[in-house]
């Protein structure tokens, strides 16, 4: 056993001594890197993955939880300023159940579960009212915290005292609420109205006028101004919308004309007048069912017919001179034989009745102006600048005008008066004195960073070649020294067995040199042949 160990140690020593300095450095560095990598992998594998157990905790709640985790010996981390507790993933679910069974985290607020746990016959009415009010505030705060955009809420409710006498009226309650919103979150008007209605319906006899809601930055959410487009930001939003419309039209026109003429040959400017009026109206329309005869659909018909024939027939016509009687002439006394007939018809028609509730969009382009400047120069045959002729300018003007007139006519709303597109378009031909840097013709060639990267790469290649040449020179010197030592070794005259052992060892050394260092072995053969 010891012999094998010594043989392994000898082989290892010979292998290490046979390596060059560069090879020794490479082996040592690779071994150290592998060990370091194994250590890092072991550390990361041993560290458990941490997941959030609770978030948005108060300092009191975080203290309760950390004390409980320390007593159990469970590893945990704190983040987000101590408001979030992280625990190992394999323990998260079990901890949630066990801590909830213990009533942790306990914020100290009273909710409706307090009554089922602490009901006693000795509780007075005043104590019950105070606990009930605190529970109502807590439940309302928890209800608001479940809304998207609200992280926390503090509610203060002031309830009036119950009237003592029957004739007294019950006073109105009031509420003050502070909500902690997410950074940059904007509430829409309908969300503000929903918050007011939520609080008003949760507390008895609480009108919306007695509710005050603000955020942690003392920004007041006003119910009266919630119908506005955006509270406090109407002007900035309208200006932003107007600029977006102008920018979009300008970009499309610039792209279209740039494709036809060239991006460096045309500049476009757009001005728009946007109507932000939001109109809500109701229309009640009545139309006939039979449009040809302009008649409705009969839904009820009543016909009355009276006929009489005989003596002394009395007509039910109005008293007075008839159409066929002569004034101041005795009329028929009606004692003879006569006839009487009356027909009456009543028809109730039904028509189409349409009721429309129309909400007009507040974004309508009322007026639009497009200004275009065209470069009136072009490169000549000899590279000189030439100016466009009047005919060429007129051709370009007609082409651009037809496109811009169509854009203006389709962009302006039809609700306004008829627009003449030619009055909204202006085209000017002018020689451009300066051009934007982004639109200049690209400079051919390799960028500067490519030269820098190439220089660094070339320097690294040169350094590598120098190191390789130096390494080869050192190897050649070592080989020459070994060759001289081998050639100058004096072999003493021993008995036959010793000579055979030395010959076998020398043969093994030569075979190993031929396998591992063929170049040095070739040099050794050449030196022996030169000596012979």
PDB file of N, CA and C in Angstrom, residues 107-117 131-140 142:
ATOM      1  N   UNK A 107     -53.514  44.045  14.880  1.00  0.00           N
ATOM      2  CA  UNK A 107     -53.333  45.486  14.705  1.00  0.00           C
ATOM      3  C   UNK A 107     -53.874  46.294  15.864  1.00  0.00           C
ATOM      4  N   UNK A 108     -54.651  45.671  16.750  1.00  0.00           N
ATOM      5  CA  UNK A 108     -55.241  46.407  17.859  1.00  0.00           C
ATOM      6  C   UNK A 108     -56.570  47.041  17.531  1.00  0.00           C
ATOM      7  N   UNK A 109     -57.021  46.944  16.264  1.00  0.00           N
ATOM      8  CA  UNK A 109     -58.312  47.513  15.887  1.00  0.00           C
ATOM      9  C   UNK A 109     -59.436  46.553  16.257  1.00  0.00           C
ATOM     10  N   UNK A 110     -60.579  47.124  16.528  1.00  0.00           N
ATOM     11  CA  UNK A 110     -61.752  46.339  16.912  1.00  0.00           C
ATOM     12  C   UNK A 110     -62.641  46.174  15.703  1.00  0.00           C
ATOM     13  N   UNK A 111     -63.011  44.931  15.386  1.00  0.00           N
ATOM     14  CA  UNK A 111     -63.966  44.677  14.320  1.00  0.00           C
ATOM     15  C   UNK A 111     -65.176  43.967  14.901  1.00  0.00           C
ATOM     16  N   UNK A 112     -66.083  43.527  14.029  1.00  0.00           N
ATOM     17  CA  UNK A 112     -67.324  42.936  14.506  1.00  0.00           C
ATOM     18  C   UNK A 112     -67.120  41.592  15.192  1.00  0.00           C
ATOM     19  N   UNK A 113     -65.988  40.949  14.961  1.00  0.00           N
ATOM     20  CA  UNK A 113     -65.724  39.690  15.660  1.00  0.00           C
ATOM     21  C   UNK A 113     -65.505  39.896  17.154  1.00  0.00           C
ATOM     22  N   UNK A 114     -65.248  41.133  17.566  1.00  0.00           N
ATOM     23  CA  UNK A 114     -65.033  41.420  18.983  1.00  0.00           C
ATOM     24  C   UNK A 114     -66.286  41.113  19.804  1.00  0.00           C
ATOM     25  N   UNK A 115     -67.467  41.354  19.208  1.00  0.00           N
ATOM     26  CA  UNK A 115     -68.703  41.153  19.958  1.00  0.00           C
ATOM     27  C   UNK A 115     -68.940  39.675  20.250  1.00  0.00           C
ATOM     28  N   UNK A 116     -68.590  38.814  19.297  1.00  0.00           N
ATOM     29  CA  UNK A 116     -68.806  37.384  19.516  1.00  0.00           C
ATOM     30  C   UNK A 116     -67.822  36.795  20.511  1.00  0.00           C
ATOM     31  N   UNK A 117     -66.723  37.497  20.777  1.00  0.00           N
ATOM     32  CA  UNK A 117     -65.703  36.973  21.678  1.00  0.00           C
ATOM     33  C   UNK A 117     -65.738  37.628  23.056  1.00  0.00           C
ATOM     34  N   UNK A 131     -67.571  50.720  21.312  1.00  0.00           N
ATOM     35  CA  UNK A 131     -67.003  49.554  20.630  1.00  0.00           C
ATOM     36  C   UNK A 131     -67.631  49.377  19.256  1.00  0.00           C
ATOM     37  N   UNK A 132     -68.936  49.614  19.166  1.00  0.00           N
ATOM     38  CA  UNK A 132     -69.610  49.486  17.876  1.00  0.00           C
ATOM     39  C   UNK A 132     -69.102  50.521  16.875  1.00  0.00           C
ATOM     40  N   UNK A 133     -68.875  51.762  17.337  1.00  0.00           N
ATOM     41  CA  UNK A 133     -68.352  52.801  16.443  1.00  0.00           C
ATOM     42  C   UNK A 133     -66.936  52.460  15.980  1.00  0.00           C
ATOM     43  N   UNK A 134     -66.103  51.963  16.909  1.00  0.00           N
ATOM     44  CA  UNK A 134     -64.737  51.582  16.530  1.00  0.00           C
ATOM     45  C   UNK A 134     -64.750  50.424  15.542  1.00  0.00           C
ATOM     46  N   UNK A 135     -65.633  49.470  15.754  1.00  0.00           N
ATOM     47  CA  UNK A 135     -65.735  48.348  14.822  1.00  0.00           C
ATOM     48  C   UNK A 135     -66.209  48.807  13.452  1.00  0.00           C
ATOM     49  N   UNK A 136     -67.158  49.755  13.431  1.00  0.00           N
ATOM     50  CA  UNK A 136     -67.640  50.274  12.151  1.00  0.00           C
ATOM     51  C   UNK A 136     -66.529  50.989  11.394  1.00  0.00           C
ATOM     52  N   UNK A 137     -65.714  51.763  12.095  1.00  0.00           N
ATOM     53  CA  UNK A 137     -64.595  52.457  11.455  1.00  0.00           C
ATOM     54  C   UNK A 137     -63.573  51.466  10.913  1.00  0.00           C
ATOM     55  N   UNK A 138     -63.298  50.415  11.675  1.00  0.00           N
ATOM     56  CA  UNK A 138     -62.325  49.413  11.226  1.00  0.00           C
ATOM     57  C   UNK A 138     -62.827  48.658  10.002  1.00  0.00           C
ATOM     58  N   UNK A 139     -64.088  48.242  10.028  1.00  0.00           N
ATOM     59  CA  UNK A 139     -64.636  47.507   8.892  1.00  0.00           C
ATOM     60  C   UNK A 139     -64.688  48.374   7.640  1.00  0.00           C
ATOM     61  N   UNK A 140     -65.032  49.650   7.801  1.00  0.00           N
ATOM     62  CA  UNK A 140     -65.068  50.541   6.643  1.00  0.00           C
ATOM     63  C   UNK A 140     -63.665  50.778   6.090  1.00  0.00           C
ATOM     64  N   UNK A 142     -61.123  48.621   6.300  1.00  0.00           N
ATOM     65  CA  UNK A 142     -60.742  47.384   5.612  1.00  0.00           C
ATOM     66  C   UNK A 142     -61.436  47.268   4.262  1.00  0.00           C
TER      67      UNK A 142
END
